[in-house]
Amino acid sequence: MKAPFRRKLYDEMLEWKRERKGTTALLVEGARRVGKSTLVQTFAKNEYETFILIDFNLASQQIHRLFDDISNLDLLFLTLQSEYNVSLKERKSLIIFDEVQKCPRARQAIKYLVADGRYDYIETGSLISIRKNVCDITIPSEEQRIYLNPMDFDEFLWATGQNAMPDILAQFVEKKQPFGASLRSLLRTMRLYMLVGGMPQAVNSYIESNDLSKVDAVKRDIINLYVDDFMKIDPSGKLSLMFQNIPAQLSSNVSRYQTTSVVGRTDEDRMSILLSELEQSRTVQICHNSTDPSVGLPLTKDFTRYKIYCADTGLFVTLAFWDKRFTENVIYNKLLSDKLESNLGYVYENLVSQMLISAGHKLYYHTWQKDDRHYYEVDFVLSIGSKIVPIEVKSSGYIKHTSLDAFCDKYSSRISRAIVLYTKDIGHEGIVDYLPAFMAKFI
């Protein structure tokens, strides 16, 4: 059996175990199929003498009913040990509540299980914060939440056998050295990551088959799973439509996601709920317009103007060509051969959004009026230290950046540097740094 992929979140889980010592449960949230269950089981096998995994998607009604009455914890633990044929050891065992949103009473019980102190607890959940799953329970304060995103570029490099490459890239950054002859292969690896994405099943399919048509089939299965989930949450279908139209909205080159064109006229409260549910699904990332970009970007967030990116660029690519069979999906060959037309540059924009999120940034952009008919727009604005950093993304080596220049002139006192992410080597001009797109994680 293939070893589980190396994930950065493992280190955060180790820190939780070491620092909290059973005083809180750990809740690992993330979209479906990002690898939560595999990560948690790997952690359990490596870090505990024994563990019990309760998958609430598969658990019997008897197991579900155990959490209706937890007044006798001794009986609860004895029953679990008997049902799962595992001997629990005090302070040396872990109990996993997998897909805990399927059993809200188990999540509510965490308060008392943690207070009991005999064992550690890790929960995993998808769509776990959706109102319908928590409306009848008390959310335990004894939870520490962490989020598992799709595999980032470093994790993809590790998975594909390029174990030293993340450290090598960091050395290039530290020494501010151009990549030279190495750039071509690095850009091709980045484009491969764009196509495959960071969903572990898709990455595994690529490693085992080296066949992008099989990878595409895996991604289509995942997207169908998401669409089915959205339909369960919102039978009107509006939530599914908002997700499925992300590529079309980004490709239309408008300054915000046009919800009316996707789901028709919807009252403001209902739209706010839909957007919240979409965001909480962790399948997307919301990038809000900052009306007056400064260090306190959240203070100038415009809740009515936003863009939506897919949390995984591999899924984004498949979603963009959903109505095409794989053999007609020209983006695969064109991306790998670096012949992507400029009007498909939104794929790079989605990639950068994923990399910035993986690096711990929040997403904001800025747009302002140029004249009666046109607007300037900067793709991303980051708050770093006491200054802001505007970013423009290009799918080629083209270095003209009118909007970025206008932004730098308008907000010169607030800017530490400006960045163009593109497909050529490291460069510098004035306050503008030119970086290959795969360096977004180092900003």
mmCIF file of N, CA, C and O in Angstrom, residues 131-201:
data_model
loop_
_atom_site.group_PDB
_atom_site.id
_atom_site.type_symbol
_atom_site.label_atom_id
_atom_site.label_comp_id
_atom_site.label_asym_id
_atom_site.label_seq_id
_atom_site.Cartn_x
_atom_site.Cartn_y
_atom_site.Cartn_z
ATOM 1 N N ARG A 131 -25.472 25.767 8.888
ATOM 2 C CA ARG A 131 -26.448 25.962 9.972
ATOM 3 C C ARG A 131 -27.240 24.711 10.309
ATOM 4 O O ARG A 131 -27.512 24.412 11.466
ATOM 5 N N LYS A 132 -27.638 23.934 9.299
ATOM 6 C CA LYS A 132 -28.507 22.783 9.531
ATOM 7 C C LYS A 132 -27.831 21.722 10.379
ATOM 8 O O LYS A 132 -28.488 20.917 11.037
ATOM 9 N N ASN A 133 -26.484 21.689 10.394
ATOM 10 C CA ASN A 133 -25.784 20.656 11.133
ATOM 11 C C ASN A 133 -25.551 21.015 12.593
ATOM 12 O O ASN A 133 -25.133 20.161 13.378
ATOM 13 N N VAL A 134 -25.742 22.262 12.975
ATOM 14 C CA VAL A 134 -25.410 22.686 14.330
ATOM 15 C C VAL A 134 -26.545 23.421 15.017
ATOM 16 O O VAL A 134 -26.397 23.869 16.144
ATOM 17 N N CYS A 135 -27.700 23.545 14.371
ATOM 18 C CA CYS A 135 -28.752 24.395 14.908
ATOM 19 C C CYS A 135 -29.338 23.863 16.208
ATOM 20 O O CYS A 135 -29.880 24.628 17.003
ATOM 21 N N ASP A 136 -29.241 22.545 16.454
ATOM 22 C CA ASP A 136 -29.871 21.959 17.637
ATOM 23 C C ASP A 136 -28.876 21.564 18.721
ATOM 24 O O ASP A 136 -29.237 20.886 19.677
ATOM 25 N N ILE A 137 -27.617 21.957 18.590
ATOM 26 C CA ILE A 137 -26.628 21.560 19.587
ATOM 27 C C ILE A 137 -25.876 22.777 20.105
ATOM 28 O O ILE A 137 -25.913 23.856 19.516
ATOM 29 N N THR A 138 -25.189 22.572 21.218
ATOM 30 C CA THR A 138 -24.292 23.586 21.761
ATOM 31 C C THR A 138 -22.901 23.323 21.223
ATOM 32 O O THR A 138 -22.329 22.247 21.451
ATOM 33 N N ILE A 139 -22.346 24.287 20.497
ATOM 34 C CA ILE A 139 -20.998 24.121 19.938
ATOM 35 C C ILE A 139 -19.996 24.131 21.081
ATOM 36 O O ILE A 139 -19.954 25.082 21.866
ATOM 37 N N PRO A 140 -19.166 23.100 21.210
ATOM 38 C CA PRO A 140 -18.219 23.062 22.330
ATOM 39 C C PRO A 140 -17.119 24.108 22.178
ATOM 40 O O PRO A 140 -16.570 24.293 21.092
ATOM 41 N N SER A 141 -16.821 24.778 23.282
ATOM 42 C CA SER A 141 -15.707 25.735 23.262
ATOM 43 C C SER A 141 -14.372 25.014 23.404
ATOM 44 O O SER A 141 -13.312 25.626 23.207
ATOM 45 N N GLU A 142 -14.431 23.732 23.724
ATOM 46 C CA GLU A 142 -13.211 22.950 23.937
ATOM 47 C C GLU A 142 -12.706 22.350 22.622
ATOM 48 O O GLU A 142 -12.234 21.228 22.571
ATOM 49 N N GLU A 143 -12.809 23.098 21.553
ATOM 50 C CA GLU A 143 -12.336 22.683 20.232
ATOM 51 C C GLU A 143 -11.270 23.652 19.746
ATOM 52 O O GLU A 143 -11.436 24.863 19.835
ATOM 53 N N GLN A 144 -10.201 23.096 19.226
ATOM 54 C CA GLN A 144 -9.231 23.898 18.488
ATOM 55 C C GLN A 144 -9.395 23.560 17.016
ATOM 56 O O GLN A 144 -9.267 22.404 16.622
ATOM 57 N N ARG A 145 -9.674 24.574 16.197
ATOM 58 C CA ARG A 145 -9.927 24.325 14.780
ATOM 59 C C ARG A 145 -8.674 24.553 13.933
ATOM 60 O O ARG A 145 -7.967 25.541 14.109
ATOM 61 N N ILE A 146 -8.445 23.647 13.021
ATOM 62 C CA ILE A 146 -7.433 23.846 11.997
ATOM 63 C C ILE A 146 -8.047 23.436 10.664
ATOM 64 O O ILE A 146 -9.026 22.701 10.621
ATOM 65 N N TYR A 147 -7.465 23.931 9.580
ATOM 66 C CA TYR A 147 -8.051 23.719 8.258
ATOM 67 C C TYR A 147 -7.065 23.015 7.350
ATOM 68 O O TYR A 147 -5.893 23.399 7.265
ATOM 69 N N LEU A 148 -7.552 21.995 6.676
ATOM 70 C CA LEU A 148 -6.746 21.297 5.680
ATOM 71 C C LEU A 148 -7.194 21.739 4.300
ATOM 72 O O LEU A 148 -8.340 21.513 3.900
ATOM 73 N N ASN A 149 -6.300 22.376 3.585
ATOM 74 C CA ASN A 149 -6.562 22.799 2.213
ATOM 75 C C ASN A 149 -6.078 21.724 1.242
ATOM 76 O O ASN A 149 -5.380 20.777 1.647
ATOM 77 N N PRO A 150 -6.408 21.835 -0.029
ATOM 78 C CA PRO A 150 -5.794 20.941 -1.014
ATOM 79 C C PRO A 150 -4.267 21.030 -0.930
ATOM 80 O O PRO A 150 -3.712 22.014 -0.433
ATOM 81 N N MET A 151 -3.595 20.027 -1.407
ATOM 82 C CA MET A 151 -2.129 19.992 -1.346
ATOM 83 C C MET A 151 -1.546 21.219 -2.034
ATOM 84 O O MET A 151 -1.941 21.572 -3.145
ATOM 85 N N ASP A 152 -0.619 21.892 -1.350
ATOM 86 C CA ASP A 152 0.008 23.065 -1.953
ATOM 87 C C ASP A 152 1.163 22.623 -2.852
ATOM 88 O O ASP A 152 1.423 21.416 -3.023
ATOM 89 N N PHE A 153 1.859 23.598 -3.426
ATOM 90 C CA PHE A 153 2.893 23.278 -4.406
ATOM 91 C C PHE A 153 4.021 22.464 -3.773
ATOM 92 O O PHE A 153 4.534 21.511 -4.377
ATOM 93 N N ASP A 154 4.416 22.806 -2.537
ATOM 94 C CA ASP A 154 5.453 22.032 -1.849
ATOM 95 C C ASP A 154 5.017 20.581 -1.665
ATOM 96 O O ASP A 154 5.789 19.648 -1.919
ATOM 97 N N GLU A 155 3.785 20.396 -1.215
ATOM 98 C CA GLU A 155 3.282 19.040 -0.984
ATOM 99 C C GLU A 155 3.187 18.257 -2.284
ATOM 100 O O GLU A 155 3.411 17.033 -2.307
ATOM 101 N N PHE A 156 2.856 18.936 -3.369
ATOM 102 C CA PHE A 156 2.830 18.296 -4.681
ATOM 103 C C PHE A 156 4.236 17.866 -5.092
ATOM 104 O O PHE A 156 4.431 16.761 -5.623
ATOM 105 N N LEU A 157 5.223 18.720 -4.830
ATOM 106 C CA LEU A 157 6.606 18.368 -5.143
ATOM 107 C C LEU A 157 7.050 17.156 -4.334
ATOM 108 O O LEU A 157 7.675 16.224 -4.869
ATOM 109 N N TRP A 158 6.720 17.140 -3.057
ATOM 110 C CA TRP A 158 7.060 15.973 -2.227
ATOM 111 C C TRP A 158 6.410 14.708 -2.781
ATOM 112 O O TRP A 158 7.046 13.665 -2.879
ATOM 113 N N ALA A 159 5.134 14.823 -3.129
ATOM 114 C CA ALA A 159 4.384 13.653 -3.593
ATOM 115 C C ALA A 159 4.955 13.086 -4.881
ATOM 116 O O ALA A 159 4.910 11.871 -5.114
ATOM 117 N N THR A 160 5.498 13.946 -5.725
ATOM 118 C CA THR A 160 6.017 13.511 -7.027
ATOM 119 C C THR A 160 7.518 13.247 -6.988
ATOM 120 O O THR A 160 8.170 13.185 -8.037
ATOM 121 N N GLY A 161 8.061 13.100 -5.788
ATOM 122 C CA GLY A 161 9.448 12.673 -5.646
ATOM 123 C C GLY A 161 10.485 13.766 -5.664
ATOM 124 O O GLY A 161 11.688 13.485 -5.617
ATOM 125 N N GLN A 162 10.048 15.034 -5.721
ATOM 126 C CA GLN A 162 10.998 16.149 -5.745
ATOM 127 C C GLN A 162 11.152 16.703 -4.329
ATOM 128 O O GLN A 162 10.852 17.864 -4.049
ATOM 129 N N ASN A 163 11.644 15.850 -3.433
ATOM 130 C CA ASN A 163 11.638 16.157 -2.009
ATOM 131 C C ASN A 163 12.517 17.340 -1.635
ATOM 132 O O ASN A 163 12.214 18.072 -0.688
ATOM 133 N N ALA A 164 13.601 17.549 -2.352
ATOM 134 C CA ALA A 164 14.526 18.629 -2.005
ATOM 135 C C ALA A 164 14.122 19.967 -2.606
ATOM 136 O O ALA A 164 14.622 21.010 -2.181
ATOM 137 N N MET A 165 13.212 19.942 -3.585
ATOM 138 C CA MET A 165 12.936 21.154 -4.347
ATOM 139 C C MET A 165 12.385 22.308 -3.507
ATOM 140 O O MET A 165 12.789 23.455 -3.724
ATOM 141 N N PRO A 166 11.456 22.106 -2.561
ATOM 142 C CA PRO A 166 10.987 23.255 -1.759
ATOM 143 C C PRO A 166 12.120 23.987 -1.052
ATOM 144 O O PRO A 166 12.142 25.224 -1.020
ATOM 145 N N ASP A 167 13.084 23.241 -0.500
ATOM 146 C CA ASP A 167 14.219 23.879 0.172
ATOM 147 C C ASP A 167 15.129 24.585 -0.835
ATOM 148 O O ASP A 167 15.683 25.651 -0.543
ATOM 149 N N ILE A 168 15.277 24.007 -2.013
ATOM 150 C CA ILE A 168 16.099 24.644 -3.050
ATOM 151 C C ILE A 168 15.459 25.958 -3.496
ATOM 152 O O ILE A 168 16.152 26.975 -3.653
ATOM 153 N N LEU A 169 14.146 25.960 -3.692
ATOM 154 C CA LEU A 169 13.455 27.190 -4.072
ATOM 155 C C LEU A 169 13.643 28.264 -3.005
ATOM 156 O O LEU A 169 13.864 29.442 -3.328
ATOM 157 N N ALA A 170 13.574 27.873 -1.746
ATOM 158 C CA ALA A 170 13.751 28.836 -0.658
ATOM 159 C C ALA A 170 15.158 29.443 -0.684
ATOM 160 O O ALA A 170 15.337 30.631 -0.381
ATOM 161 N N GLN A 171 16.151 28.649 -1.070
ATOM 162 C CA GLN A 171 17.517 29.169 -1.153
ATOM 163 C C GLN A 171 17.652 30.181 -2.289
ATOM 164 O O GLN A 171 18.347 31.192 -2.150
ATOM 165 N N PHE A 172 16.997 29.921 -3.425
ATOM 166 C CA PHE A 172 17.001 30.897 -4.514
ATOM 167 C C PHE A 172 16.418 32.220 -4.033
ATOM 168 O O PHE A 172 16.936 33.295 -4.348
ATOM 169 N N VAL A 173 15.324 32.133 -3.278
ATOM 170 C CA VAL A 173 14.680 33.344 -2.772
ATOM 171 C C VAL A 173 15.594 34.081 -1.806
ATOM 172 O O VAL A 173 15.769 35.301 -1.879
ATOM 173 N N GLU A 174 16.193 33.342 -0.883
ATOM 174 C CA GLU A 174 17.062 33.952 0.129
ATOM 175 C C GLU A 174 18.246 34.667 -0.514
ATOM 176 O O GLU A 174 18.633 35.762 -0.095
ATOM 177 N N LYS A 175 18.802 34.069 -1.549
ATOM 178 C CA LYS A 175 19.977 34.646 -2.207
ATOM 179 C C LYS A 175 19.610 35.596 -3.351
ATOM 180 O O LYS A 175 20.488 36.195 -3.969
ATOM 181 N N LYS A 176 18.296 35.703 -3.625
ATOM 182 C CA LYS A 176 17.794 36.583 -4.689
ATOM 183 C C LYS A 176 18.476 36.286 -6.017
ATOM 184 O O LYS A 176 18.861 37.189 -6.773
ATOM 185 N N GLN A 177 18.604 35.007 -6.315
ATOM 186 C CA GLN A 177 19.269 34.562 -7.531
ATOM 187 C C GLN A 177 18.256 34.196 -8.606
ATOM 188 O O GLN A 177 17.256 33.527 -8.325
ATOM 189 N N PRO A 178 18.475 34.617 -9.849
ATOM 190 C CA PRO A 178 17.630 34.141 -10.957
ATOM 191 C C PRO A 178 17.757 32.626 -11.105
ATOM 192 O O PRO A 178 18.780 32.035 -10.768
ATOM 193 N N PHE A 179 16.731 31.998 -11.644
ATOM 194 C CA PHE A 179 16.721 30.547 -11.777
ATOM 195 C C PHE A 179 17.503 30.069 -12.992
ATOM 196 O O PHE A 179 17.924 28.919 -13.040
ATOM 197 N N GLY A 180 17.660 30.934 -13.974
ATOM 198 C CA GLY A 180 18.448 30.563 -15.144
ATOM 199 C C GLY A 180 17.916 29.338 -15.855
ATOM 200 O O GLY A 180 16.731 29.224 -16.163
ATOM 201 N N ALA A 181 18.810 28.374 -16.083
ATOM 202 C CA ALA A 181 18.448 27.178 -16.844
ATOM 203 C C ALA A 181 17.406 26.312 -16.142
ATOM 204 O O ALA A 181 16.738 25.496 -16.775
ATOM 205 N N SER A 182 17.268 26.489 -14.827
ATOM 206 C CA SER A 182 16.296 25.679 -14.072
ATOM 207 C C SER A 182 14.864 26.152 -14.272
ATOM 208 O O SER A 182 13.917 25.415 -13.960
ATOM 209 N N LEU A 183 14.690 27.366 -14.774
ATOM 210 C CA LEU A 183 13.354 27.966 -14.819
ATOM 211 C C LEU A 183 12.381 27.166 -15.677
ATOM 212 O O LEU A 183 11.229 26.961 -15.291
ATOM 213 N N ARG A 184 12.844 26.696 -16.818
ATOM 214 C CA ARG A 184 11.942 26.022 -17.749
ATOM 215 C C ARG A 184 11.283 24.797 -17.109
ATOM 216 O O ARG A 184 10.065 24.600 -17.203
ATOM 217 N N SER A 185 12.083 23.949 -16.449
ATOM 218 C CA SER A 185 11.526 22.745 -15.839
ATOM 219 C C SER A 185 10.637 23.088 -14.651
ATOM 220 O O SER A 185 9.624 22.414 -14.404
ATOM 221 N N LEU A 186 10.989 24.150 -13.910
ATOM 222 C CA LEU A 186 10.167 24.563 -12.773
ATOM 223 C C LEU A 186 8.802 25.066 -13.238
ATOM 224 O O LEU A 186 7.772 24.766 -12.625
ATOM 225 N N LEU A 187 8.796 25.820 -14.320
ATOM 226 C CA LEU A 187 7.527 26.310 -14.851
ATOM 227 C C LEU A 187 6.672 25.164 -15.374
ATOM 228 O O LEU A 187 5.441 25.170 -15.218
ATOM 229 N N ARG A 188 7.308 24.166 -15.976
ATOM 230 C CA ARG A 188 6.534 23.021 -16.454
ATOM 231 C C ARG A 188 5.930 22.249 -15.269
ATOM 232 O O ARG A 188 4.781 21.808 -15.322
ATOM 233 N N THR A 189 6.696 22.112 -14.185
ATOM 234 C CA THR A 189 6.168 21.451 -12.994
ATOM 235 C C THR A 189 5.008 22.245 -12.411
ATOM 236 O O THR A 189 4.006 21.666 -11.969
ATOM 237 N N MET A 190 5.132 23.565 -12.423
ATOM 238 C CA MET A 190 4.046 24.405 -11.940
ATOM 239 C C MET A 190 2.797 24.221 -12.798
ATOM 240 O O MET A 190 1.679 24.113 -12.272
ATOM 241 N N ARG A 191 2.962 24.160 -14.107
ATOM 242 C CA ARG A 191 1.812 23.972 -14.987
ATOM 243 C C ARG A 191 1.185 22.603 -14.773
ATOM 244 O O ARG A 191 -0.040 22.446 -14.839
ATOM 245 N N LEU A 192 2.024 21.595 -14.508
ATOM 246 C CA LEU A 192 1.498 20.272 -14.206
ATOM 247 C C LEU A 192 0.666 20.310 -12.925
ATOM 248 O O LEU A 192 -0.409 19.704 -12.839
ATOM 249 N N TYR A 193 1.159 21.043 -11.938
ATOM 250 C CA TYR A 193 0.405 21.208 -10.685
ATOM 251 C C TYR A 193 -0.928 21.902 -10.937
ATOM 252 O O TYR A 193 -1.956 21.544 -10.354
ATOM 253 N N MET A 194 -0.934 22.882 -11.844
ATOM 254 C CA MET A 194 -2.184 23.551 -12.189
ATOM 255 C C MET A 194 -3.196 22.566 -12.765
ATOM 256 O O MET A 194 -4.396 22.660 -12.486
ATOM 257 N N LEU A 195 -2.732 21.629 -13.572
ATOM 258 C CA LEU A 195 -3.623 20.681 -14.240
ATOM 259 C C LEU A 195 -4.105 19.584 -13.302
ATOM 260 O O LEU A 195 -5.283 19.240 -13.288
ATOM 261 N N VAL A 196 -3.184 19.035 -12.530
ATOM 262 C CA VAL A 196 -3.528 17.932 -11.629
ATOM 263 C C VAL A 196 -4.237 18.472 -10.393
ATOM 264 O O VAL A 196 -5.238 17.919 -9.939
ATOM 265 N N GLY A 197 -3.717 19.568 -9.853
ATOM 266 C CA GLY A 197 -4.285 20.146 -8.647
ATOM 267 C C GLY A 197 -3.763 19.471 -7.396
ATOM 268 O O GLY A 197 -2.841 18.639 -7.443
ATOM 269 N N GLY A 198 -4.390 19.786 -6.278
ATOM 270 C CA GLY A 198 -3.914 19.298 -4.992
ATOM 271 C C GLY A 198 -4.870 18.370 -4.272
ATOM 272 O O GLY A 198 -4.716 18.137 -3.072
ATOM 273 N N MET A 199 -5.871 17.819 -4.969
ATOM 274 C CA MET A 199 -6.732 16.826 -4.339
ATOM 275 C C MET A 199 -5.972 15.501 -4.321
ATOM 276 O O MET A 199 -5.541 15.017 -5.382
ATOM 277 N N PRO A 200 -5.764 14.894 -3.146
ATOM 278 C CA PRO A 200 -4.902 13.705 -3.067
ATOM 279 C C PRO A 200 -5.274 12.595 -4.036
ATOM 280 O O PRO A 200 -4.381 11.940 -4.591
ATOM 281 N N GLN A 201 -6.560 12.366 -4.282
ATOM 282 C CA GLN A 201 -6.953 11.321 -5.224
ATOM 283 C C GLN A 201 -6.467 11.626 -6.634
ATOM 284 O O GLN A 201 -6.039 10.729 -7.368
#
